[in-house]
CSV table of C-alpha atoms in Angstrom, one decimal:
chain,number,residue,atom,x,y,z
A,288,MET,CA,-29.7,-5.6,-21.8
A,289,ILE,CA,-26.5,-3.4,-21.6
A,290,LEU,CA,-28.5,-0.5,-20.1
A,291,GLU,CA,-30.2,-2.8,-17.7
A,292,ARG,CA,-26.9,-4.2,-16.5
A,293,THR,CA,-25.5,-0.7,-15.8
A,294,ARG,CA,-28.3,-0.3,-13.2
A,295,ALA,CA,-27.1,-3.3,-11.2
A,296,ALA,CA,-25.4,-2.5,-7.9
A,297,SER,CA,-22.4,-4.7,-8.7
A,298,ILE,CA,-20.8,-7.4,-10.8
A,299,TYR,CA,-20.9,-10.0,-8.0
A,300,LEU,CA,-23.7,-10.9,-5.6
A,301,ALA,CA,-23.3,-10.1,-1.8
A,302,GLY,CA,-24.3,-13.6,-0.6
A,303,PRO,CA,-21.0,-15.5,-1.0
A,304,LEU,CA,-18.9,-12.7,0.4
A,305,ARG,CA,-21.2,-12.2,3.3
A,306,GLU,CA,-21.1,-16.0,4.1
A,307,LEU,CA,-17.3,-15.8,4.0
A,308,CYS,CA,-17.2,-12.9,6.4
A,309,ALA,CA,-19.6,-14.8,8.7
A,310,SER,CA,-17.3,-17.9,8.7
A,311,VAL,CA,-14.3,-16.0,10.1
A,312,ALA,CA,-15.9,-13.4,12.3
A,313,PRO,CA,-18.1,-13.6,15.5
A,314,ASP,CA,-21.8,-12.7,15.2
A,315,VAL,CA,-21.6,-10.0,18.0
A,316,THR,CA,-21.3,-6.2,18.2
A,317,PHE,CA,-18.0,-4.4,18.7
A,318,ALA,CA,-19.0,-3.6,22.2
A,319,GLU,CA,-19.2,-7.3,23.1
A,320,LEU,CA,-15.6,-8.0,22.0
A,321,ASP,CA,-12.9,-8.5,24.6
A,322,ARG,CA,-10.3,-6.6,22.5
A,323,THR,CA,-10.5,-3.4,20.5
A,324,LEU,CA,-11.3,-4.0,16.8
A,325,LEU,CA,-11.4,-1.2,14.2
A,326,VAL,CA,-12.9,-1.8,10.8
A,327,ASN,CA,-12.4,0.9,8.1
A,328,THR,CA,-15.2,1.8,5.7
A,329,VAL,CA,-16.5,4.7,3.6
A,330,ASP,CA,-20.1,6.0,3.8
A,331,LEU,CA,-21.1,6.4,0.1
A,332,LYS,CA,-23.9,8.9,0.7
A,333,ARG,CA,-21.7,11.3,2.5
A,334,GLY,CA,-18.4,10.4,0.9
A,335,THR,CA,-16.7,10.1,4.3
A,336,GLN,CA,-14.6,7.6,6.3
A,337,VAL,CA,-16.4,5.6,9.0
A,338,VAL,CA,-14.2,3.5,11.3
A,339,TRP,CA,-16.5,1.0,13.1
A,340,GLY,CA,-15.3,0.1,16.6
A,341,LEU,CA,-14.3,3.7,17.6
A,342,PRO,CA,-16.2,5.2,20.6
A,343,GLY,CA,-19.8,5.9,19.6
A,344,LEU,CA,-19.5,3.4,16.7
A,345,ARG,CA,-19.5,0.1,18.6
A,346,ASP,CA,-23.2,-0.9,18.7
A,347,VAL,CA,-23.1,-2.5,15.2
A,348,ASN,CA,-22.6,-6.1,14.1
A,349,VAL,CA,-19.0,-7.1,13.4
A,350,ILE,CA,-19.9,-9.2,10.4
A,351,ASP,CA,-21.8,-6.4,8.8
A,352,ALA,CA,-18.8,-4.0,9.2
A,353,ILE,CA,-16.4,-6.6,7.8
A,354,TYR,CA,-18.6,-7.2,4.8
A,355,ALA,CA,-18.8,-3.5,4.1
A,356,SER,CA,-15.1,-3.1,4.5
A,357,SER,CA,-14.6,-5.9,1.9
A,358,ALA,CA,-17.2,-4.5,-0.6
A,359,LEU,CA,-15.0,-3.2,-3.4
A,360,PRO,CA,-17.2,-0.6,-5.2
A,361,GLY,CA,-18.6,-1.9,-8.4
A,362,PHE,CA,-17.7,-5.5,-7.6
A,363,PHE,CA,-19.8,-6.1,-4.5
A,364,PRO,CA,-23.0,-4.3,-3.3
A,365,PRO,CA,-22.5,-1.8,-0.5
A,366,GLY,CA,-23.2,-3.0,3.0
A,367,GLU,CA,-26.1,-1.5,4.9
A,368,ILE,CA,-25.1,-0.5,8.5
A,369,HIS,CA,-27.5,1.6,10.6
A,370,GLY,CA,-28.9,3.3,7.5
A,371,ARG,CA,-25.4,4.0,6.0
A,372,GLN,CA,-24.4,2.5,2.7
A,373,CYS,CA,-20.8,1.6,3.3
A,374,VAL,CA,-18.0,0.2,1.1
A,375,ASP,CA,-14.3,-0.7,1.2
A,376,GLY,CA,-12.4,1.9,3.3
A,377,GLY,CA,-9.6,1.8,0.8
A,378,VAL,CA,-11.6,4.3,-1.3
A,379,VAL,CA,-10.3,7.0,1.2
A,380,ASP,CA,-7.6,5.3,3.3
A,381,ASN,CA,-6.1,2.1,2.0
A,382,LEU,CA,-3.7,1.6,5.0
A,383,PRO,CA,-5.4,3.2,8.0
A,384,VAL,CA,-2.4,3.3,10.3
A,385,GLY,CA,-3.2,6.8,11.6
A,386,ILE,CA,-6.3,5.8,13.4
A,387,ALA,CA,-4.8,2.5,14.5
A,388,GLY,CA,-1.7,4.2,16.0
A,389,ARG,CA,-3.6,6.5,18.4
A,390,GLY,CA,-2.3,5.9,22.0
A,391,MET,CA,-0.2,2.9,20.9
A,392,ASP,CA,3.5,2.2,21.8
A,393,ALA,CA,4.0,0.7,18.3
A,394,VAL,CA,2.1,-0.3,15.2
A,395,ILE,CA,2.4,-3.5,13.1
A,396,ALA,CA,1.0,-2.7,9.7
A,397,VAL,CA,0.4,-5.5,7.1
A,398,ASP,CA,0.1,-4.0,3.6
A,399,THR,CA,-1.3,-6.5,1.2
A,400,GLY,CA,-2.6,-3.8,-1.2
A,401,SER,CA,-0.9,-1.9,-4.0
A,402,SER,CA,2.5,-1.5,-2.2
A,403,SER,CA,4.4,-1.9,-5.4
A,404,LEU,CA,3.5,-1.4,-9.1
A,405,VAL,CA,5.0,-3.9,-11.5
A,406,THR,CA,5.4,-2.6,-15.0
A,407,GLU,CA,2.7,-4.1,-17.3
A,408,GLU,CA,2.7,-4.1,-21.1
A,409,ASP,CA,-0.2,-3.9,-23.5
A,410,ILE,CA,-2.8,-2.9,-20.8
A,411,ALA,CA,-4.9,-1.0,-23.3
A,412,ALA,CA,-5.1,-4.1,-25.6
A,413,ASN,CA,-6.7,-6.2,-22.8
A,414,GLY,CA,-9.9,-4.2,-22.7
A,415,PHE,CA,-11.8,-1.9,-20.3
A,416,THR,CA,-11.4,-4.2,-17.2
A,417,ALA,CA,-7.6,-4.3,-17.5
A,418,ILE,CA,-7.5,-0.5,-17.9
A,419,TYR,CA,-9.9,0.1,-14.9
A,420,MET,CA,-8.0,-2.3,-12.6
A,421,ARG,CA,-4.6,-0.8,-13.5
A,422,ALA,CA,-6.0,2.7,-12.8
A,423,ALA,CA,-7.5,1.6,-9.5
A,424,THR,CA,-4.3,-0.1,-8.5
A,425,THR,CA,-2.3,3.1,-9.3
A,426,MET,CA,-4.7,5.2,-7.3
A,427,MET,CA,-4.7,3.0,-4.3
A,428,HIS,CA,-0.9,2.8,-4.4
A,429,ALA,CA,-0.7,6.6,-4.2
A,430,LEU,CA,-3.3,6.8,-1.4
A,431,GLN,CA,-1.6,4.4,0.9
A,432,LEU,CA,1.8,6.2,0.5
A,433,GLN,CA,0.4,9.5,1.8
A,434,PRO,CA,0.1,8.6,5.5
A,435,LEU,CA,3.5,6.8,5.4
A,436,GLU,CA,5.4,9.7,3.9
A,437,ARG,CA,4.4,12.0,6.8
A,438,TRP,CA,4.4,9.4,9.5
A,439,SER,CA,5.7,10.8,12.8
A,440,SER,CA,4.6,8.4,15.6
A,441,PRO,CA,4.5,5.8,17.1
A,442,PRO,CA,7.2,3.6,15.5
A,443,MET,CA,5.8,1.2,12.9
A,444,ILE,CA,6.8,-2.2,11.5
A,445,LEU,CA,5.6,-2.4,7.9
A,446,ILE,CA,5.1,-5.9,6.6
A,447,ARG,CA,4.7,-6.0,2.8
A,448,PRO,CA,4.3,-9.4,1.3
A,449,ALA,CA,5.4,-9.7,-2.4
A,450,VAL,CA,2.0,-10.3,-3.8
A,451,SER,CA,1.6,-7.6,-6.4
A,452,HIS,CA,1.9,-10.1,-9.3
A,453,ILE,CA,-1.3,-11.9,-8.1
A,454,GLU,CA,-4.5,-10.5,-9.5
A,455,TRP,CA,-7.1,-9.1,-7.2
A,456,PHE,CA,-9.7,-11.7,-7.9
A,457,SER,CA,-7.5,-14.7,-8.2
A,458,PHE,CA,-9.0,-17.4,-6.0
A,459,THR,CA,-6.4,-20.1,-6.8
A,460,ALA,CA,-3.3,-18.7,-5.1
A,461,ALA,CA,-4.2,-19.0,-1.4
A,462,ASP,CA,-1.1,-21.1,-0.5
A,463,GLU,CA,1.2,-18.7,-2.3
A,464,LEU,CA,-0.3,-15.7,-0.6
A,465,MET,CA,0.0,-17.3,2.9
A,466,GLU,CA,3.6,-18.3,2.3
A,467,ALA,CA,4.5,-14.8,1.0
A,468,GLY,CA,2.8,-13.3,4.1
A,469,TYR,CA,4.7,-15.6,6.4
A,470,ARG,CA,8.1,-14.9,4.9
A,471,ALA,CA,7.5,-11.1,4.9
A,472,ALA,CA,6.3,-11.2,8.5
A,473,VAL,CA,9.4,-13.2,9.7
A,474,GLU,CA,11.7,-10.8,7.9
A,475,ALA,CA,10.1,-7.7,9.2
A,476,LEU,CA,9.6,-8.8,12.8
A,477,ALA,CA,13.3,-9.5,13.1
A,478,HIS,CA,13.4,-5.7,13.6
A,479,TYR,CA,10.9,-5.6,16.4
A,480,ASP,CA,13.3,-4.7,19.1
A,481,ALA,CA,14.8,-1.8,17.0
A,482,CYS,CA,11.3,-0.5,16.4
A,483,LEU,CA,10.2,-0.5,20.0
A,484,SER,CA,13.4,1.2,21.1
A,485,ALA,CA,12.8,4.1,18.6
A,486,ARG,CA,10.7,7.1,19.2
A,487,THR,CA,9.3,7.0,15.6
A,488,GLY,CA,10.1,5.8,12.1
A,489,ILE,CA,9.1,2.9,9.9
A,490,PHE,CA,10.9,-0.4,10.1
A,491,PRO,CA,12.7,-2.5,8.7
A,492,ARG,CA,15.3,0.1,7.6
A,493,ALA,CA,18.3,-0.6,5.5
A,494,PRO,CA,21.1,1.5,3.8
A,495,VAL,CA,20.5,2.3,0.1
A,496,ARG,CA,22.8,3.9,-2.4
A,497,LEU,CA,21.1,6.5,-4.5
A,498,THR,CA,22.5,7.5,-7.9
A,499,VAL,CA,21.4,9.4,-11.0
A,500,ASP,CA,22.5,8.6,-14.6
A,501,GLN,CA,23.3,12.1,-15.9
A,502,ASP,CA,23.1,11.0,-19.5
A,503,LYS,CA,19.5,9.9,-19.0
A,504,CYS,CA,18.4,12.8,-16.9
A,505,ILE,CA,16.3,15.3,-18.8
A,506,GLY,CA,15.9,17.8,-16.0
A,507,CYS,CA,12.1,17.5,-15.7
A,508,THR,CA,12.3,18.4,-11.9
A,509,LEU,CA,9.8,15.7,-10.9
A,510,CYS,CA,12.1,14.0,-8.5
A,511,VAL,CA,12.9,17.3,-6.8
A,512,THR,CA,9.2,18.1,-6.5
A,513,LEU,CA,8.4,14.7,-5.0
A,514,ALA,CA,11.5,14.3,-2.8
A,515,PRO,CA,13.0,17.8,-2.1
A,516,GLN,CA,14.8,16.5,1.0
A,517,LEU,CA,16.8,14.1,-1.1
A,518,MET,CA,17.0,15.5,-4.7
A,519,ALA,CA,18.2,18.7,-6.2
A,520,LEU,CA,19.3,20.2,-9.6
A,521,ASP,CA,22.8,21.2,-10.5
A,522,ARG,CA,23.8,24.3,-12.6
A,523,LYS,CA,23.2,22.3,-15.8
A,524,GLY,CA,19.7,21.5,-14.8
A,525,LYS,CA,20.5,17.8,-14.1
A,526,ALA,CA,19.2,16.0,-11.0
A,527,TYR,CA,21.5,14.7,-8.4
A,528,ALA,CA,21.2,13.1,-4.9
A,529,LYS,CA,21.9,15.3,-2.0
A,530,LYS,CA,22.9,12.2,-0.1
A,531,THR,CA,24.2,9.2,-2.0
A,532,ARG,CA,23.6,6.8,1.0
A,533,VAL,CA,20.4,6.9,2.9
A,534,GLN,CA,18.5,4.8,5.4
A,535,TRP,CA,15.2,3.7,3.8
A,536,SER,CA,12.2,1.7,4.9
A,537,ALA,CA,9.8,-0.1,2.5
A,538,ALA,CA,7.7,3.1,2.4
A,539,ASP,CA,10.5,5.3,1.0
A,540,GLY,CA,11.8,5.9,-2.5
A,541,ASP,CA,8.6,5.9,-4.5
A,542,PHE,CA,9.8,8.9,-6.4
A,543,VAL,CA,12.5,6.8,-8.0
A,544,ASN,CA,9.9,5.0,-10.1
A,545,HIS,CA,8.3,8.3,-11.3
A,546,CYS,CA,11.4,9.3,-13.2
A,547,PRO,CA,10.2,9.3,-16.9
A,548,THR,CA,13.6,8.2,-18.2
A,549,LEU,CA,14.5,5.8,-15.4
A,550,ALA,CA,17.6,7.8,-14.7
A,551,ILE,CA,17.4,7.3,-10.9
A,552,GLU,CA,18.6,4.1,-9.3
A,553,ALA,CA,18.4,2.9,-5.6
A,554,ILE,CA,20.5,-0.1,-4.8
A,555,PRO,CA,20.5,-1.7,-1.3
A,556,VAL,CA,24.0,-1.5,0.1
A,557,GLY,CA,25.4,-5.0,0.1
A,558,LYS,CA,23.9,-5.9,-3.3
A,559,GLU,CA,26.1,-3.5,-5.1
A,560,ARG,CA,29.0,-5.9,-5.2
A,561,GLN,CA,26.7,-8.8,-6.1
A,562,ASN,CA,25.4,-6.9,-9.1
A,563,GLN,CA,28.6,-5.3,-10.4
A,564,PRO,CA,30.5,-6.7,-13.4
A,565,GLU,CA,33.8,-8.4,-12.6
A,566,GLY,CA,36.7,-5.9,-12.5
A,567,THR,CA,34.6,-2.8,-11.6
A,568,ASP,CA,34.2,-1.1,-8.3
A,569,ALA,CA,30.9,-0.6,-6.4
A,570,SER,CA,30.6,3.1,-7.2
A,571,ALA,CA,30.8,2.5,-11.0
A,572,ALA,CA,28.3,-0.3,-10.9
A,573,ALA,CA,25.8,1.7,-8.9
A,574,SER,CA,25.8,4.6,-11.5
A,575,GLY,CA,24.8,2.5,-14.4
A,576,PRO,CA,21.4,2.4,-16.1
A,577,SER,CA,18.3,1.4,-14.2
């Protein structure tokens, strides 16, 4: 029975997901749409990205493309589109802002994926599924940071709802998800004018104070490797910030979490005084343990 199950295309059936896609999308081809729509998928046979809706890829059904883009490998069967077996585009590009930004004055990106990794305990004790999902989340988190780290143009508003605490296949948190999305959008779109007036960059941006606890730093050099423009080593082999105050967007600062001893801390300016103990100055409070 176990061997037979491993030959199945997926854990879940395609029908319910396909019906959901059909309930929210028109039964037309991309060429019949009034506005440009791009749907990101991956061709499993070739192992390549296919973005339906681009020139030459517009004669396919919108519902078929949306289903394929939603078909998380292993959980839902691949979608068949003109002889291609396609799955979720997040396998290659989990936040396809590059292709979406071509020829645009600005991009509004909504990241509901693995934008933040919350520390989890006892993952191994919860079995194969928990280990696999954690590994997949970590992989997707790294993938979606790559285009943002080297983003050059056009200016982008990045909306990141705080939803990382909700499991991928939780079907009981719709109201919470929508409320989180609404709050994040309102907050981010307050920077719309600043975004449009800029030549490039990711918004919202805010000042952050960057510090290193020298007692915790072990000189592993990982922060310098990941963020050479911000971090360096002193003569004692300890890390320090080249700039203690930087302007960051939500896409910056991932290297902070990679420090194995949690010696690096980034505190939004304005929260320093809120967090400091009574009788201490902001500089002392910011240099404490993470």
